[in-house]
XYZ file of C-alpha atoms in Angstrom:
676
model
C 117.000 77.449 187.296
C 117.562 76.745 183.603
C 114.495 77.828 181.626
C 114.737 74.520 179.722
C 113.525 72.709 182.862
C 110.419 74.905 182.821
C 109.664 74.147 179.175
C 110.153 70.389 179.548
C 108.042 70.281 182.726
C 105.226 72.193 181.007
C 105.227 69.746 178.086
C 105.171 66.757 180.441
C 102.321 68.287 182.432
C 100.247 68.661 179.258
C 101.116 65.150 178.063
C 99.926 63.486 181.288
C 96.535 65.201 181.107
C 97.239 68.323 183.159
C 97.662 68.919 186.868
C 94.041 67.964 187.533
C 94.770 64.408 186.284
C 97.646 63.820 188.730
C 96.932 62.035 192.010
C 100.578 61.756 193.035
C 104.004 62.341 191.524
C 107.438 61.515 192.911
C 110.934 60.928 191.602
C 113.471 58.154 192.011
C 117.064 58.010 190.746
C 116.314 58.962 187.156
C 112.517 58.802 186.641
C 109.382 60.766 187.341
C 106.657 58.395 188.543
C 102.999 59.406 188.256
C 99.812 57.975 189.743
C 97.062 59.331 187.475
C 93.302 59.588 187.839
C 92.764 58.568 184.211
C 95.577 56.797 182.372
C 93.664 57.150 179.088
C 94.543 60.845 179.065
C 98.264 60.095 178.615
C 99.541 61.393 175.277
C 102.497 59.108 174.509
C 103.110 60.799 171.151
C 103.644 64.137 172.908
C 106.052 62.498 175.336
C 108.050 60.974 172.463
C 108.479 64.447 170.945
C 110.257 65.719 174.079
C 114.029 65.212 173.475
C 114.844 65.105 177.186
C 112.493 62.143 177.756
C 114.480 58.961 177.090
C 111.604 56.585 177.780
C 107.983 56.606 178.918
C 105.955 53.569 179.956
C 102.939 52.647 182.058
C 103.794 49.859 184.494
C 102.415 48.656 187.839
C 99.794 51.408 187.834
C 102.435 54.111 187.307
C 103.448 56.279 184.396
C 107.249 56.263 184.416
C 109.161 58.968 182.529
C 112.937 58.515 182.268
C 114.783 61.876 182.440
C 118.259 61.032 183.774
C 120.376 62.693 186.461
C 118.503 66.018 186.424
C 115.223 64.368 187.370
C 115.088 66.127 190.761
C 115.232 69.549 189.102
C 112.472 68.617 186.662
C 110.466 67.340 189.631
C 110.800 70.602 191.585
C 109.738 72.691 188.580
C 106.802 70.368 187.923
C 105.623 70.696 191.540
C 105.783 74.509 191.253
C 103.740 74.430 188.053
C 101.118 72.268 189.736
C 100.931 74.665 192.692
C 100.462 77.613 190.331
C 97.692 75.739 188.545
C 95.922 75.146 191.848
C 96.282 78.827 192.723
C 94.845 79.912 189.362
C 91.889 77.575 189.821
C 91.165 79.221 193.148
C 91.259 75.990 195.117
C 91.147 77.831 198.407
C 90.157 81.321 199.327
C 92.877 83.464 200.822
C 92.479 84.966 204.267
C 92.870 88.727 204.608
C 96.348 88.171 206.063
C 97.309 85.990 203.088
C 96.002 88.596 200.654
C 98.017 91.274 202.435
C 101.163 89.133 202.316
C 100.563 88.280 198.658
C 100.222 91.957 197.738
C 103.431 92.746 199.619
C 105.169 89.816 197.901
C 104.113 91.089 194.467
C 105.410 94.576 195.262
C 108.736 93.238 196.539
C 109.306 91.014 193.496
C 108.574 93.937 191.180
C 110.877 96.311 193.061
C 113.853 93.920 193.281
C 113.949 93.940 189.496
C 111.323 91.338 188.707
C 111.355 87.567 188.569
C 114.092 87.471 185.921
C 116.498 89.335 188.230
C 116.216 86.766 191.054
C 118.608 83.824 191.241
C 117.481 82.380 194.571
C 115.686 83.243 197.788
C 115.953 81.993 201.362
C 114.783 83.501 204.635
C 116.036 83.655 208.186
C 114.155 84.740 211.313
C 113.193 88.172 210.013
C 114.678 88.685 206.523
C 114.069 87.681 202.936
C 117.533 87.012 201.531
C 117.689 87.361 197.753
C 120.546 86.557 195.428
C 120.062 88.942 192.515
C 121.681 89.023 189.102
C 121.994 92.816 189.343
C 121.399 94.528 192.695
C 121.353 97.916 190.944
C 117.948 97.014 189.503
C 116.459 96.848 193.008
C 114.783 100.055 194.196
C 115.926 100.413 197.828
C 113.931 103.558 198.581
C 110.673 102.214 197.170
C 111.040 98.894 199.038
C 111.696 100.699 202.329
C 108.435 102.617 201.873
C 106.341 99.444 201.553
C 104.004 98.795 204.450
C 105.286 95.612 206.050
C 108.974 96.233 205.235
C 111.310 97.441 207.986
C 114.385 98.046 205.885
C 116.861 96.847 203.283
C 120.434 95.610 203.639
C 123.178 94.666 201.165
C 125.362 92.091 202.894
C 127.172 88.830 202.221
C 126.374 88.857 198.526
C 122.674 89.011 199.382
C 119.941 91.591 198.929
C 118.114 91.444 202.249
C 114.570 92.728 202.768
C 113.788 92.990 206.467
C 110.189 91.899 207.136
C 109.948 90.933 210.797
C 108.224 88.065 212.543
C 105.921 87.138 209.626
C 108.776 86.704 207.165
C 107.923 83.030 206.594
C 104.390 83.940 205.476
C 105.674 86.546 203.011
C 108.328 84.077 201.798
C 105.591 81.527 201.034
C 103.851 84.124 198.854
C 107.044 85.230 197.072
C 108.284 81.777 196.048
C 105.411 80.941 193.637
C 105.837 84.358 192.014
C 109.476 83.522 191.301
C 108.791 79.989 190.093
C 111.401 78.746 192.569
C 111.257 75.968 195.146
C 112.764 75.893 198.614
C 115.317 73.448 197.214
C 116.500 75.863 194.521
C 120.260 76.091 194.191
C 122.440 79.054 193.280
C 124.360 78.900 190.036
C 128.128 78.647 190.250
C 128.541 81.805 188.175
C 126.800 83.813 190.873
C 129.311 82.700 193.487
C 132.101 84.341 191.515
C 130.573 87.795 191.939
C 131.746 90.296 194.548
C 135.016 90.696 196.413
C 136.710 87.917 198.366
C 135.202 88.960 201.691
C 131.653 89.139 200.297
C 132.059 85.716 198.730
C 133.433 84.284 201.979
C 130.523 85.695 204.002
C 128.053 84.361 201.421
C 129.690 80.923 201.673
C 129.554 80.890 205.470
C 125.922 81.995 205.538
C 124.910 79.314 203.017
C 126.585 76.647 205.173
C 125.251 77.629 208.577
C 122.020 79.566 208.015
C 119.869 76.457 207.392
C 121.108 74.986 210.695
C 120.884 78.023 212.968
C 117.201 77.743 213.844
C 117.402 74.064 214.788
C 120.759 74.593 216.459
C 119.295 77.386 218.570
C 116.369 75.213 219.639
C 118.679 72.334 220.550
C 120.954 74.741 222.413
C 118.015 76.084 224.405
C 117.098 72.554 225.463
C 120.687 71.817 226.515
C 120.826 75.043 228.523
C 117.494 74.239 230.165
C 118.781 70.777 231.127
C 121.863 72.358 232.725
C 119.626 74.732 234.700
C 117.300 71.917 235.822
C 120.289 69.813 236.850
C 121.842 72.679 238.826
C 118.510 73.261 240.594
C 118.278 69.554 241.364
C 115.004 69.067 239.518
C 116.343 66.654 236.875
C 119.422 64.626 237.729
C 121.992 63.276 235.296
C 121.652 59.547 234.682
C 117.864 59.490 235.030
C 115.729 58.384 232.102
C 114.194 61.871 231.797
C 117.623 63.470 231.529
C 118.916 60.879 229.049
C 115.978 61.256 226.658
C 116.002 65.066 226.754
C 119.781 65.128 226.387
C 119.569 62.833 223.346
C 117.115 65.250 221.740
C 119.290 68.250 222.583
C 122.717 66.793 221.830
C 122.011 64.795 218.658
C 122.420 67.829 216.398
C 125.846 68.621 217.847
C 127.014 65.006 217.918
C 125.923 64.413 214.317
C 126.936 67.878 213.128
C 129.142 66.407 210.346
C 126.043 64.732 208.859
C 124.004 67.942 208.812
C 126.896 70.083 207.619
C 127.618 67.473 204.964
C 124.086 68.008 203.657
C 124.242 71.834 203.637
C 127.822 71.865 202.291
C 126.768 69.578 199.425
C 124.004 72.013 198.554
C 126.443 74.926 198.669
C 129.097 73.157 196.557
C 126.553 71.634 194.129
C 126.903 67.929 194.756
C 124.250 65.430 195.770
C 122.995 66.542 199.205
C 122.335 63.028 200.437
C 125.818 61.986 199.383
C 127.146 64.852 201.516
C 125.132 63.592 204.490
C 126.394 60.023 203.973
C 129.996 61.290 203.916
C 129.382 63.076 207.208
C 127.819 59.908 208.578
C 130.964 57.962 207.676
C 132.982 60.300 209.937
C 130.768 59.581 212.963
C 130.103 55.908 212.241
C 129.882 54.126 215.644
C 132.673 51.603 215.051
C 135.038 54.367 213.882
C 134.188 56.556 216.889
C 134.737 53.577 219.201
C 138.101 52.818 217.561
C 139.191 56.460 217.949
C 138.076 56.533 221.603
C 140.025 53.333 222.287
C 143.095 54.794 220.474
C 143.111 51.794 218.159
C 145.715 51.800 215.360
C 144.315 51.021 211.910
C 145.593 51.239 208.341
C 144.045 51.761 204.925
C 145.768 49.611 202.294
C 148.881 49.750 204.448
C 148.697 53.496 205.090
C 148.416 54.441 208.785
C 145.234 56.300 209.735
C 145.352 58.916 212.494
C 141.932 58.211 213.985
C 140.035 61.058 215.625
C 136.551 61.446 217.023
C 134.794 63.607 214.413
C 131.536 64.018 216.306
C 130.789 67.704 216.976
C 133.395 68.778 214.389
C 132.867 71.374 211.694
C 135.775 72.004 209.322
C 136.698 68.422 208.240
C 133.347 67.677 206.585
C 133.119 71.117 204.936
C 136.485 70.709 203.266
C 135.742 67.080 202.400
C 132.607 68.091 200.472
C 134.453 70.983 198.836
C 137.041 68.467 197.631
C 134.245 66.156 196.475
C 132.801 68.932 194.293
C 136.117 69.225 192.437
C 136.546 65.464 192.220
C 133.083 65.127 190.641
C 133.958 67.585 187.880
C 136.612 65.136 186.749
C 134.589 61.963 187.130
C 131.629 63.366 185.196
C 133.929 63.970 182.233
C 134.945 60.311 182.242
C 131.825 58.416 183.324
C 129.116 58.133 180.611
C 126.106 60.296 181.415
C 123.684 57.394 181.295
C 125.333 55.700 184.327
C 126.565 58.769 186.241
C 123.811 58.434 188.850
C 125.297 55.118 189.916
C 129.035 55.375 189.409
C 129.719 59.002 190.413
C 128.434 58.417 193.994
C 130.371 55.140 194.092
C 133.631 56.861 193.154
C 132.943 59.773 195.533
C 132.539 57.461 198.517
C 135.474 55.228 197.524
C 137.872 58.176 197.192
C 136.692 61.073 199.364
C 135.874 59.194 202.596
C 139.319 57.487 202.802
C 141.071 60.760 201.888
C 139.165 62.532 204.643
C 140.303 59.987 207.206
C 143.877 59.992 205.899
C 144.500 63.704 205.187
C 141.600 66.149 205.364
C 140.326 65.257 208.831
C 143.611 65.431 210.747
C 144.728 68.621 208.959
C 141.420 70.428 209.445
C 141.090 69.316 213.035
C 144.560 70.676 213.741
C 143.583 73.967 212.071
C 140.443 74.035 214.231
C 142.579 73.798 217.353
C 144.860 76.578 216.100
C 141.913 78.842 215.230
C 140.369 78.333 218.637
C 143.653 78.867 220.442
C 144.406 82.015 218.421
C 140.997 83.592 219.059
C 141.181 82.819 222.779
C 144.754 84.148 222.920
C 143.724 87.458 221.339
C 140.751 87.665 223.672
C 142.991 86.923 226.647
C 145.450 89.776 225.966
C 143.173 92.516 227.331
C 139.741 90.975 227.932
C 138.071 94.149 229.225
C 139.108 96.195 226.173
C 138.062 93.381 223.826
C 134.701 93.206 225.575
C 134.163 96.967 225.395
C 135.019 97.178 221.685
C 133.124 94.052 220.559
C 130.097 94.959 222.667
C 130.069 98.493 221.288
C 130.302 97.603 217.581
C 128.454 94.282 217.399
C 124.999 95.524 216.395
C 126.557 97.777 213.741
C 128.359 94.688 212.412
C 125.026 92.839 212.280
C 123.509 95.632 210.162
C 126.187 95.341 207.471
C 126.356 91.539 207.669
C 129.876 91.300 209.102
C 128.660 89.148 211.990
C 128.674 86.112 209.706
C 132.465 86.197 209.718
C 132.410 85.484 213.479
C 130.035 82.518 213.283
C 132.691 79.896 212.369
C 135.010 81.226 215.077
C 132.542 81.043 217.957
C 131.110 77.731 216.726
C 134.604 76.298 216.389
C 135.423 77.424 219.940
C 132.274 75.727 221.184
C 132.833 72.467 219.295
C 136.557 72.314 220.070
C 136.687 73.480 223.709
C 132.982 73.294 224.649
C 133.240 76.952 225.665
C 133.179 80.262 223.798
C 133.770 83.680 225.426
C 132.999 85.759 222.321
C 129.253 85.185 222.498
C 129.465 85.943 226.218
C 130.461 89.466 225.212
C 128.055 89.911 222.327
C 124.908 88.643 224.017
C 124.333 91.797 226.065
C 124.065 93.913 222.891
C 120.549 92.571 222.355
C 119.479 93.939 225.748
C 121.135 97.276 225.008
C 118.881 97.632 221.978
C 115.834 96.587 224.038
C 116.600 99.247 226.676
C 116.892 102.016 224.081
C 113.724 100.942 222.267
C 111.686 100.775 225.480
C 112.860 104.263 226.477
C 111.923 105.602 223.040
C 108.479 104.051 223.293
C 107.751 105.303 226.813
C 108.813 108.904 226.203
C 107.213 109.200 222.748
C 104.098 111.366 222.416
C 103.196 109.976 219.014
C 100.695 107.124 219.366
C 101.697 105.461 216.080
C 105.353 105.376 217.098
C 104.494 103.907 220.508
C 102.649 101.086 218.735
C 105.910 100.263 216.939
C 108.504 100.836 219.666
C 106.983 99.048 222.667
C 106.035 95.787 220.835
C 109.494 95.849 219.224
C 111.086 96.042 222.674
C 108.974 93.088 223.836
C 110.031 91.016 220.811
C 113.634 91.939 221.616
C 113.361 90.214 224.998
C 112.737 87.036 223.019
C 115.715 87.515 220.734
C 114.357 89.343 217.655
C 116.206 92.645 217.122
C 115.328 93.701 213.565
C 112.033 95.433 214.522
C 114.009 97.426 217.103
C 116.956 98.333 214.917
C 115.136 99.183 211.706
C 111.895 100.470 213.190
C 113.104 102.353 216.266
C 116.771 102.924 217.076
C 118.435 103.243 213.673
C 115.956 105.847 212.310
C 116.669 107.839 215.527
C 120.438 107.542 215.467
C 121.112 108.858 218.958
C 119.194 105.965 220.493
C 121.238 103.464 218.459
C 124.449 105.084 219.739
C 123.180 104.996 223.339
C 122.269 101.323 222.928
C 125.810 100.644 221.687
C 127.340 102.545 224.632
C 125.323 100.479 227.105
C 126.353 97.316 225.261
C 130.022 98.307 225.366
C 130.023 98.535 229.155
C 128.033 95.319 229.428
C 130.537 93.555 227.148
C 133.442 94.814 229.252
C 131.895 93.322 232.420
C 131.270 89.948 230.740
C 134.846 89.826 229.424
C 136.393 90.834 232.762
C 134.877 87.761 234.424
C 135.386 85.418 231.434
C 131.689 84.793 230.873
C 130.903 82.581 227.892
C 128.537 80.067 226.359
C 128.668 76.321 226.930
C 126.101 75.455 224.264
C 124.296 77.301 221.471
C 121.957 79.818 223.118
C 118.345 80.489 222.273
C 116.881 83.912 221.696
C 116.755 86.673 224.302
C 115.929 85.570 227.833
C 115.618 81.950 226.674
C 119.318 81.872 225.830
C 120.533 82.757 229.331
C 120.815 79.128 230.600
C 123.304 78.378 227.799
C 125.873 80.473 229.711
C 125.669 78.412 232.929
C 128.781 76.341 233.601
C 127.739 72.633 233.583
C 129.604 72.341 236.899
C 127.228 74.872 238.450
C 126.499 78.584 238.710
C 129.743 80.503 239.232
C 131.033 84.074 239.230
C 131.271 84.162 235.430
C 127.553 83.465 235.053
C 126.640 86.067 237.675
C 128.817 88.591 235.809
C 127.103 87.578 232.569
C 123.665 88.351 234.041
C 124.988 91.669 235.381
C 126.307 92.501 231.885
C 122.778 92.117 230.494
C 121.306 94.334 233.209
C 123.982 97.011 232.747
C 123.572 97.091 228.959
C 119.791 97.373 229.280
C 119.756 99.932 232.117
C 122.471 102.221 230.738
C 120.941 102.272 227.249
C 117.502 102.969 228.744
C 118.697 105.842 230.970
C 120.806 107.531 228.273
C 118.017 107.292 225.715
C 115.290 108.414 228.110
C 117.255 111.524 229.112
C 118.932 112.526 225.850
C 117.194 110.521 223.151
C 114.694 111.890 220.648
C 111.135 112.447 221.801
C 108.858 111.441 218.967
C 105.775 113.676 218.804
C 102.897 113.862 216.330
C 103.578 116.158 213.409
C 101.490 119.294 213.019
C 98.929 118.530 210.317
C 99.726 120.447 207.173
C 97.163 122.284 205.119
C 95.602 120.659 202.145
C 96.754 121.762 198.738
C 95.390 121.454 195.249
C 97.297 120.097 192.327
C 95.521 122.524 189.956
C 93.586 125.750 190.262
C 90.026 125.202 191.409
C 88.448 126.808 188.340
C 89.480 123.820 186.225
C 87.568 120.560 186.661
C 87.391 117.277 184.798
C 85.735 117.998 181.473
C 84.499 115.766 178.681
C 84.797 116.867 175.055
C 81.911 115.744 172.809
C 81.912 115.280 169.029
C 80.538 118.411 167.242
C 79.746 116.494 164.048
C 79.063 113.005 162.721
C 81.761 110.970 160.969
C 84.814 108.764 161.689
C 87.462 109.611 164.352
C 90.916 110.281 162.786
C 92.583 113.045 164.795
C 91.753 115.314 167.534
C 91.229 120.990 167.632
C 87.850 121.766 166.256
C 89.029 122.995 162.883
C 86.556 122.713 160.029
C 88.586 121.193 157.226
C 92.281 121.276 156.365
C 93.779 124.586 155.137
C 90.228 125.965 154.725
C 91.439 129.278 156.170
C 92.499 130.008 152.588
C 88.786 130.263 151.647
C 88.600 133.394 153.862
C 85.154 132.492 155.220
C 83.612 131.416 151.918
C 81.101 128.560 152.380
C 81.169 129.146 156.221
C 78.512 130.902 158.360
C 79.545 131.569 162.006
C 76.682 131.498 164.556
C 78.651 132.739 167.599
C 80.908 135.750 168.229
C 84.491 135.742 169.485
C 84.655 135.506 173.293
C 81.100 134.209 173.583
C 80.597 131.361 176.134
C 79.206 128.169 174.659
C 78.042 124.841 175.973
C 77.524 121.379 174.581
C 74.673 121.392 172.029
C 75.056 125.062 170.970
C 75.248 125.705 167.204
C 78.690 127.160 166.497
C 78.869 127.327 162.722
C 77.429 125.927 159.512
C 79.392 125.097 156.368
C 78.807 123.690 152.904
C 80.667 120.408 152.767
C 80.128 119.803 149.054
C 81.343 123.255 147.993
C 84.419 122.954 150.207
C 85.275 119.571 148.671
C 84.690 120.965 145.156
C 87.165 123.749 145.960
C 89.767 121.022 146.597
C 89.924 121.092 150.382
C 89.866 118.157 152.810
C 86.802 118.284 155.104
C 88.375 116.356 158.021
C 87.595 118.154 161.336
C 90.626 118.096 163.694
C 89.850 118.483 167.454
C 92.599 119.329 169.953
C 92.753 120.665 173.549
C 94.747 123.883 173.417
C 95.062 124.620 177.175
C 96.516 121.226 178.142
C 98.696 122.831 180.857
C 95.558 123.331 182.937
C 94.850 119.609 183.046
C 96.686 116.529 184.313
C 95.731 114.174 181.529
C 93.900 114.137 178.186
C 92.221 110.765 177.709
C 91.269 109.711 174.155
C 88.007 107.768 174.306
C 87.655 107.019 170.584
C 90.393 105.252 168.711
C 91.330 105.638 165.054
C 88.602 104.237 162.811
C 85.789 104.299 165.393
C 82.365 105.470 164.233
C 81.374 108.776 165.887
C 77.850 110.181 166.293
C 76.960 113.757 167.087
C 77.281 114.271 170.857
C 79.551 111.247 171.517
C 82.320 111.943 174.046
C 85.668 111.612 172.309
C 88.086 113.217 174.796
C 88.269 113.548 178.582
C 90.436 116.308 180.082
C 91.099 115.339 183.718
C 92.322 117.255 186.774
C 93.684 115.559 189.906
C 91.477 116.408 192.860
C 92.524 117.545 196.326
C 95.468 115.685 197.861
C 96.433 115.708 201.516
C 100.076 115.688 202.574
C 100.524 112.600 204.805
C 101.202 113.281 208.454
C 104.600 111.979 209.550
C 106.165 111.733 213.004
C 108.796 114.361 213.755
C 111.507 114.648 216.354
C 111.355 117.131 219.194
């Protein structure tokens, strides 16, 4: 976010009496509104000196600060500043888990290139997904070595740090370090980076990622309802079924509203305006008119009415068009009234155009896309299943899976059936089978503690701990998992298995593949595909996979020879520290011993406090020589560091320690797991 927002927010925070004086703050169309503990602490003169503040007044118990159309951005920055203030005051003590996550967050931020290198951050089920200004500044190897990090991926224009199940906790610790909020938006310049495919994947992920978690939950509920109906436990038409179905189906029915919101965020228009545009497409009277095949016109132009509930492409393209339309209107409409008239013009122009042009065209394209994908799948289903099943998890690693999301979602929304996910779903169980085999045959206790819990989490739909912690580091097991998945995918494709709603994770997603008409051969084949993928991957890995055993402990080694230890160097005389070789005077060697009386012989061992030599300071000065005593360490190669303990100008007494020559002590080589 523009650093100017930070500066303005800081000034406002000071002018209202600091964070501790704020009871509540919120924003409306153009103003920040404060409820303060003590209104006498308001510094109106400071507020008047802020150019971005058009007006400030205290009215109806509120301090109102007029900032204009960017008020929401100022508000988000202000909230972050207040949170940081609370953290600095130590309002609450962190738990050990929080402290661990905070330390990890600090290390990650540092290693991705620092706060200034981060544009935005979101997270999914297991990954922190950064948008960085320069990914070359991120240290992949160092991040992978962090305890709590499973791996790193560069995909879809994002720098992804794979954390695992506690990613949300780490995310909460990273965000304050970045000074970002969860509402932070990506700058338009960033979207121009990368090749066309990377930009397309980044666009798709920004549209659908915020919805996937909720969509998965809703899909699980729909699948469960189908299962309960098939078993005869909950019948259609009953109140129980109707209420649960409303909860499960509302996301899909009102998908244009939700996609309108996320598309507006992606294309940088008002998010609520995007949601309202989506709402206009599923407005009850318009849906009823489309269902009744009623003919209507718009200013004499015929409108080809369609039911836009559960559609995807029309609203996305409508909001994309709105983003371009706004660029023109903002050049014409005065800034002071843009908050009112830009939304007015957007709704007046974009909604009718969507009904007249965008909707019908995009809906037709949706049908074509669905028909084309199903046609390709139908050419040789078994081969398609074998190939897709075999490569799917590799595609997930590099982020290519995002390119399939619109296709399978479009199939589902258009035809209420998608065979592609019927093929891909078994790949999860292939990974679980390989990970479980690795864990059971491993002799290394530490590896078992990673592999077996990862396999358990895989049954519930989380694969990253398996891939990055178990199978990918031991490549043969990843290959065996893919082989099992390929055969499982072939079986699913041969019997045209597919999903009828968005599935949940792992075993919870299975009901989503039950035909609403009842359990049929395709569902039985789907279950068999999961078993085959799991069993084949398990057997191959157990027989031919790596056996992880404890490494043989290596001997300790010393950084330096044992005869050298940490040693302090004490001042031999009294005076002022300037430089550091015990040499009595500068160029006094020219005196050839005159005025000097040595008390020790060459090669004699001495210790601190022994008298080494006496000299006549006055005579040496009279002879024109400087009496500064330089002290240096001549065998520095035998030490790791020479620490100066007195700085230039410090007063030095006889016996004061002025240098410390240090040696690193014994270091053990860490024990790592090895392959047998």
